[in-house]
PDB file of C-alpha atoms in Angstrom:
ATOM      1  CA  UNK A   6     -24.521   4.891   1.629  1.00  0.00           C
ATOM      2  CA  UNK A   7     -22.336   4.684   4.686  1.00  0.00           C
ATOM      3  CA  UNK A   8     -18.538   2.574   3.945  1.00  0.00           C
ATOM      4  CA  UNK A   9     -16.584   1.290   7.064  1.00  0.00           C
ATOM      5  CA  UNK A  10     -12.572   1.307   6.770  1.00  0.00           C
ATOM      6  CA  UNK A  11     -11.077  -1.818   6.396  1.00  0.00           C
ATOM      7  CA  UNK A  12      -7.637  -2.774   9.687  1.00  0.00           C
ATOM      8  CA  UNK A  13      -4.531  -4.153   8.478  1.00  0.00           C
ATOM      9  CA  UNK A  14      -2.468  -6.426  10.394  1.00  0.00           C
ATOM     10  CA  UNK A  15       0.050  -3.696  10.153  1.00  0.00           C
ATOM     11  CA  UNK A  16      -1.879  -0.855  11.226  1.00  0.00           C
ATOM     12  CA  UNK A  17      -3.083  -3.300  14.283  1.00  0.00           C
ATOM     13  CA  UNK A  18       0.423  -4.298  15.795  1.00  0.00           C
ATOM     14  CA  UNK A  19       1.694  -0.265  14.661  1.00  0.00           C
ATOM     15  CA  UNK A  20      -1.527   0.933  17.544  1.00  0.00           C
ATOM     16  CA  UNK A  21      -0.307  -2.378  19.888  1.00  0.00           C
ATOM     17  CA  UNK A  22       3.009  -0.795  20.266  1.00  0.00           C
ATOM     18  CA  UNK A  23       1.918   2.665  20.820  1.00  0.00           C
ATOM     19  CA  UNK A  24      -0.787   1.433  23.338  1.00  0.00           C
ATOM     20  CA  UNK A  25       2.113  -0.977  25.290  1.00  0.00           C
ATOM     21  CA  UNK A  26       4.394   1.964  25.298  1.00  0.00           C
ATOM     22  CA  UNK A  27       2.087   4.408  26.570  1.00  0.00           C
ATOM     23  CA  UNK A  28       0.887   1.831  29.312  1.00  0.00           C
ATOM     24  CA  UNK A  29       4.611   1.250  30.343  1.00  0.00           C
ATOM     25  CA  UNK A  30       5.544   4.719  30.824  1.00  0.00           C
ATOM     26  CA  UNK A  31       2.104   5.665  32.951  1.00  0.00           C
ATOM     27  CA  UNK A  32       0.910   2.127  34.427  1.00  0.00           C
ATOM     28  CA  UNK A  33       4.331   0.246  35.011  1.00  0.00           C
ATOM     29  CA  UNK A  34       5.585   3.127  37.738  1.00  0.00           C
ATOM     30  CA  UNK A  35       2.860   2.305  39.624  1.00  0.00           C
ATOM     31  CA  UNK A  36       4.031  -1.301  40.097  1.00  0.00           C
ATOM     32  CA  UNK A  37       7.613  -0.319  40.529  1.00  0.00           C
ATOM     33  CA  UNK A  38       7.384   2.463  43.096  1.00  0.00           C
ATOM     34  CA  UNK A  39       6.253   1.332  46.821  1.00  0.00           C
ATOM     35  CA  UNK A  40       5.568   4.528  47.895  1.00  0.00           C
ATOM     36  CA  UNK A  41       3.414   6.535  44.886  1.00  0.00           C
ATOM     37  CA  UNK A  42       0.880   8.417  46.593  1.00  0.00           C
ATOM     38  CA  UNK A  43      -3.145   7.704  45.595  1.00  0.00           C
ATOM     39  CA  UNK A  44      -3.258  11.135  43.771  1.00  0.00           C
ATOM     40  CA  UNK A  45      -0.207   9.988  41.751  1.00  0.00           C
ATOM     41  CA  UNK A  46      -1.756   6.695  41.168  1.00  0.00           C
ATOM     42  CA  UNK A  47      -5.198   7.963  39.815  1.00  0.00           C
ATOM     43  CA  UNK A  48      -3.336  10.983  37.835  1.00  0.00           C
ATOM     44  CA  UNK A  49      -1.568   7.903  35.785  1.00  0.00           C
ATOM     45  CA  UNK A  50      -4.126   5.193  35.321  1.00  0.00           C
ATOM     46  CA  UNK A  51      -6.272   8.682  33.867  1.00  0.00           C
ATOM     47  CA  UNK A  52      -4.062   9.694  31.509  1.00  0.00           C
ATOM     48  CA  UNK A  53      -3.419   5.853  29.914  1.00  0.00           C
ATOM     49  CA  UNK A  54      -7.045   5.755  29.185  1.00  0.00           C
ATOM     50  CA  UNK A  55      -7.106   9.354  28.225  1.00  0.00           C
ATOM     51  CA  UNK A  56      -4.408   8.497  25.815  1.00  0.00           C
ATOM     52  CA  UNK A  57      -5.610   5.299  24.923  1.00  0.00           C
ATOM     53  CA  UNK A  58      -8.996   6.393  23.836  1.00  0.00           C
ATOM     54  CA  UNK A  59      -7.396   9.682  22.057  1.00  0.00           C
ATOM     55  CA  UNK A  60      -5.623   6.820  19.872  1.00  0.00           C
ATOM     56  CA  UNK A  61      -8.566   4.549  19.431  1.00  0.00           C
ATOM     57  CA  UNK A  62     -11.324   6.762  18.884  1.00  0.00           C
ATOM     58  CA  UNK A  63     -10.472   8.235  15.506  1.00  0.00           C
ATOM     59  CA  UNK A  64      -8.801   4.469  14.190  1.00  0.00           C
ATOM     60  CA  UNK A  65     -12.019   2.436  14.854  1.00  0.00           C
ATOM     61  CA  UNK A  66     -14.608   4.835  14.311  1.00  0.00           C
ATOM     62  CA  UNK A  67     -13.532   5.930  10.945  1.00  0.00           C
ATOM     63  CA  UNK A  68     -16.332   6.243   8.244  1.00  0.00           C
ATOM     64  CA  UNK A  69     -17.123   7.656   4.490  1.00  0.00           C
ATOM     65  CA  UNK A  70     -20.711   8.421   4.098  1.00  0.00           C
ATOM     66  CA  UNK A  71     -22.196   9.301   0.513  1.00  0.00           C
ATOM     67  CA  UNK A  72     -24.338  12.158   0.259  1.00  0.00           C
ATOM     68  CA  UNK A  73     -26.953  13.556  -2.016  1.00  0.00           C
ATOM     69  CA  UNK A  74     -23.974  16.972  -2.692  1.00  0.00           C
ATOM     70  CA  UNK A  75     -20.503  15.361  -1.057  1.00  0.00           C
ATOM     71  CA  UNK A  76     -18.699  12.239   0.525  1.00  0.00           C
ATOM     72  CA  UNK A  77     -18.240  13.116   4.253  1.00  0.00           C
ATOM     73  CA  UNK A  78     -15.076  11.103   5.912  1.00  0.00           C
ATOM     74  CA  UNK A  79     -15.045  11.257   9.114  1.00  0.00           C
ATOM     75  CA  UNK A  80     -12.398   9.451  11.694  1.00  0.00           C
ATOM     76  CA  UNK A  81     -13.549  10.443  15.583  1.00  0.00           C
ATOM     77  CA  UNK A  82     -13.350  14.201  16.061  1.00  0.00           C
ATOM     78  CA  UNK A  83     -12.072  14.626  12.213  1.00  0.00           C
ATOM     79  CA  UNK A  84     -14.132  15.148   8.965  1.00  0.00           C
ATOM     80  CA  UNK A  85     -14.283  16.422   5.791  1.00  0.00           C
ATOM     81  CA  UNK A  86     -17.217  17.543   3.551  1.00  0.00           C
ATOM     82  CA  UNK A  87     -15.236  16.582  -0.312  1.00  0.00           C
ATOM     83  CA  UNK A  88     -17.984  18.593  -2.776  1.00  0.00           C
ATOM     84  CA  UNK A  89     -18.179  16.024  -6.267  1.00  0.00           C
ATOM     85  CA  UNK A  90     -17.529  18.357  -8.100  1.00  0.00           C
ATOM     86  CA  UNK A  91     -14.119  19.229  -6.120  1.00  0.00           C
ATOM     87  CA  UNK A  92     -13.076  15.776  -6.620  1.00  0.00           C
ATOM     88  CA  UNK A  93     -10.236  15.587  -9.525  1.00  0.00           C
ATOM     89  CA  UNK A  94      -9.124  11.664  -9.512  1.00  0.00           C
ATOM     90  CA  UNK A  95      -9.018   8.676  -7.322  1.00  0.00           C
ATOM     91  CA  UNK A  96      -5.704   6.687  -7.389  1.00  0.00           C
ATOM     92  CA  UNK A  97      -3.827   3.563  -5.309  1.00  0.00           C
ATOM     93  CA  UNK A  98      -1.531   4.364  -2.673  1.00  0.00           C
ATOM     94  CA  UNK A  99       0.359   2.569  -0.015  1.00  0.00           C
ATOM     95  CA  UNK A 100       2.087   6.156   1.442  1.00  0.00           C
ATOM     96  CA  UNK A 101      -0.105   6.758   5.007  1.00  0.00           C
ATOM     97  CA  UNK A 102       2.326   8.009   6.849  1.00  0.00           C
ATOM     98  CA  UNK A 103       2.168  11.471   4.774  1.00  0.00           C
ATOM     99  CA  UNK A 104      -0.445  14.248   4.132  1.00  0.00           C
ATOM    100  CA  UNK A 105      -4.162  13.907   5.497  1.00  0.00           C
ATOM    101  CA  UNK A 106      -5.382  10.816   5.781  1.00  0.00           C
ATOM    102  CA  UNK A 107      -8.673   9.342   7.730  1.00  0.00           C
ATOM    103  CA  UNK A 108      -7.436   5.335   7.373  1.00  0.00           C
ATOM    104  CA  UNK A 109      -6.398   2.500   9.022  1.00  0.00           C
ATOM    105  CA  UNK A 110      -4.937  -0.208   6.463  1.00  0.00           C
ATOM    106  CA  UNK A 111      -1.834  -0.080   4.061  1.00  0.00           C
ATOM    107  CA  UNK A 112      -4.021  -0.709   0.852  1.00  0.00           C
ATOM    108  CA  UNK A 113      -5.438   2.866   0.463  1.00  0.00           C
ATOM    109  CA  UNK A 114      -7.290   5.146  -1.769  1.00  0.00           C
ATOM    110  CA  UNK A 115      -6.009   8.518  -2.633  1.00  0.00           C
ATOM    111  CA  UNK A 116      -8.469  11.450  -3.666  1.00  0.00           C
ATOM    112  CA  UNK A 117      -7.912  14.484  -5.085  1.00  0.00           C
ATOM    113  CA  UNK A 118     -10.284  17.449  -4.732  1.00  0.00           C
ATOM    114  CA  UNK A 119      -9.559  21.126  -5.515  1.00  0.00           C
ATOM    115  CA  UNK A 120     -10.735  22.235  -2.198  1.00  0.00           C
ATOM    116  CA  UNK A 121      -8.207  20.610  -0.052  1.00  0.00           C
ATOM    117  CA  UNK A 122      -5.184  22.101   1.590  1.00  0.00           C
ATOM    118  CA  UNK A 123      -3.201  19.469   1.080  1.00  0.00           C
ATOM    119  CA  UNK A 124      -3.993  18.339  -1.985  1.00  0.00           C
ATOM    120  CA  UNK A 125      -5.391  14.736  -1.147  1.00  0.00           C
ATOM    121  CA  UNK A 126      -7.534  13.006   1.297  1.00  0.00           C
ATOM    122  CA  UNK A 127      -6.090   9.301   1.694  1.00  0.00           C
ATOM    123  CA  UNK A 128      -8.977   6.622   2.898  1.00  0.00           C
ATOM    124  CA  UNK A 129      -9.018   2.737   3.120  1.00  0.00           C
ATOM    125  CA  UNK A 130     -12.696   2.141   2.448  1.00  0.00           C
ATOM    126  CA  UNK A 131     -13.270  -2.053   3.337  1.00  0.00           C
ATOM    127  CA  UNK A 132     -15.533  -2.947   0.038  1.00  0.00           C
ATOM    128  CA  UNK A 133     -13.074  -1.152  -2.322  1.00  0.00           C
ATOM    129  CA  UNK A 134     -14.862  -2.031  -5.427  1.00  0.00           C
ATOM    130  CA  UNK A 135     -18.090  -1.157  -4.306  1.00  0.00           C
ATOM    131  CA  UNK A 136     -16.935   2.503  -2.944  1.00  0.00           C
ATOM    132  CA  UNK A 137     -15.317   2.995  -6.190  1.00  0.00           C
ATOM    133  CA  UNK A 138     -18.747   2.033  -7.841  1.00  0.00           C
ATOM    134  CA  UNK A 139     -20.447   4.162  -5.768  1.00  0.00           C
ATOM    135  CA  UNK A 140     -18.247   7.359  -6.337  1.00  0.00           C
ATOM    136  CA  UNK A 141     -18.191   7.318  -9.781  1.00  0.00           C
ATOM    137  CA  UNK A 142     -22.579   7.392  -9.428  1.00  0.00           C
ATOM    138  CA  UNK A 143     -21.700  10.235  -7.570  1.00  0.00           C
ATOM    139  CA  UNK A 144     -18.568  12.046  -9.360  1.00  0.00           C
ATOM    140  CA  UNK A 145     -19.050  10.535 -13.163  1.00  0.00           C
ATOM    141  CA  UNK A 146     -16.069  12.941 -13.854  1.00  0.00           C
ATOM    142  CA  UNK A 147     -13.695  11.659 -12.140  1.00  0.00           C
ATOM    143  CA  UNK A 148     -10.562   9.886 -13.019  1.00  0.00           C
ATOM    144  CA  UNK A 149      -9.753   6.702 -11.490  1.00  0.00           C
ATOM    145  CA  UNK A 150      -6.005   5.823 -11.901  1.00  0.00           C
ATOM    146  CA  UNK A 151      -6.079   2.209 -10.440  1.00  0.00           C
TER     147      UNK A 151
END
């Protein structure tokens, strides 16, 4: 069974702001210097899409994907294969701006595996209840501390 992440209004104006930032300091010289040569031109409107999609890619292309042996989460070029029986407890957070996380809204799930280097994996799955129904037909061991 395949779960999309939910977008905050938050998490939409935060990736706004990074996107107008990054477009002022590579698109805006363009318009403010009369004599930027093509090269210069072409080496700046490349790198704001570069950028752009480096952001973008992993934010709306984020997914959690049940499996017959493990959930897969995967945000663009970023996964992780979380074993059920690795999986320790599921709990609410609203902390995604530390430790590993593969989300994109405010109201977040943490889960705790064995396997994981840092502890956690934090996701933001956009049917809540019916992930959380799902996992526990997966993981029936597994705490949920909501």
């Amino acid at each position: 069974m395949l779960f999309r992440s939910k977008v905050d209004t938050f998490f939409g104006v935060f990736i706004f702001i990074a996107i107008a930032i990054i477009g002022a300091v590579t698109i805006l010289p363009i318009f403010l210097d009369e004599e930027i040569p093509k090269a210069a031109v072409i080496i700046l409107i490349s790198s704001f899409f570069f950028s752009v999609g480096l952001i973008l890619w992993p934010i709306f292309y984020i997914k959690y994907m049940f499996t017959e042996d493990y959930l897969l989460v995967r945000g663009g070029p970023f996964r992780s294969k979380i074993v059920y029986e690795d999986m320790t407890k599921v709990s609410r957070t609203r902390d995604i701006f530390t430790g590993y996380r593969i989300l994109s809204s405010r109201d977040a799930l943490e889960i705790s595996y064995k396997t994981s280097m840092l502890g956690s994996v934090k996701i933001s799955p956009k049917d809540e209840r019916e992930f959380l129904k799902e996992l526990q037909k997966h993981c029936p061991h597994l705490t949920i501390d909501l």
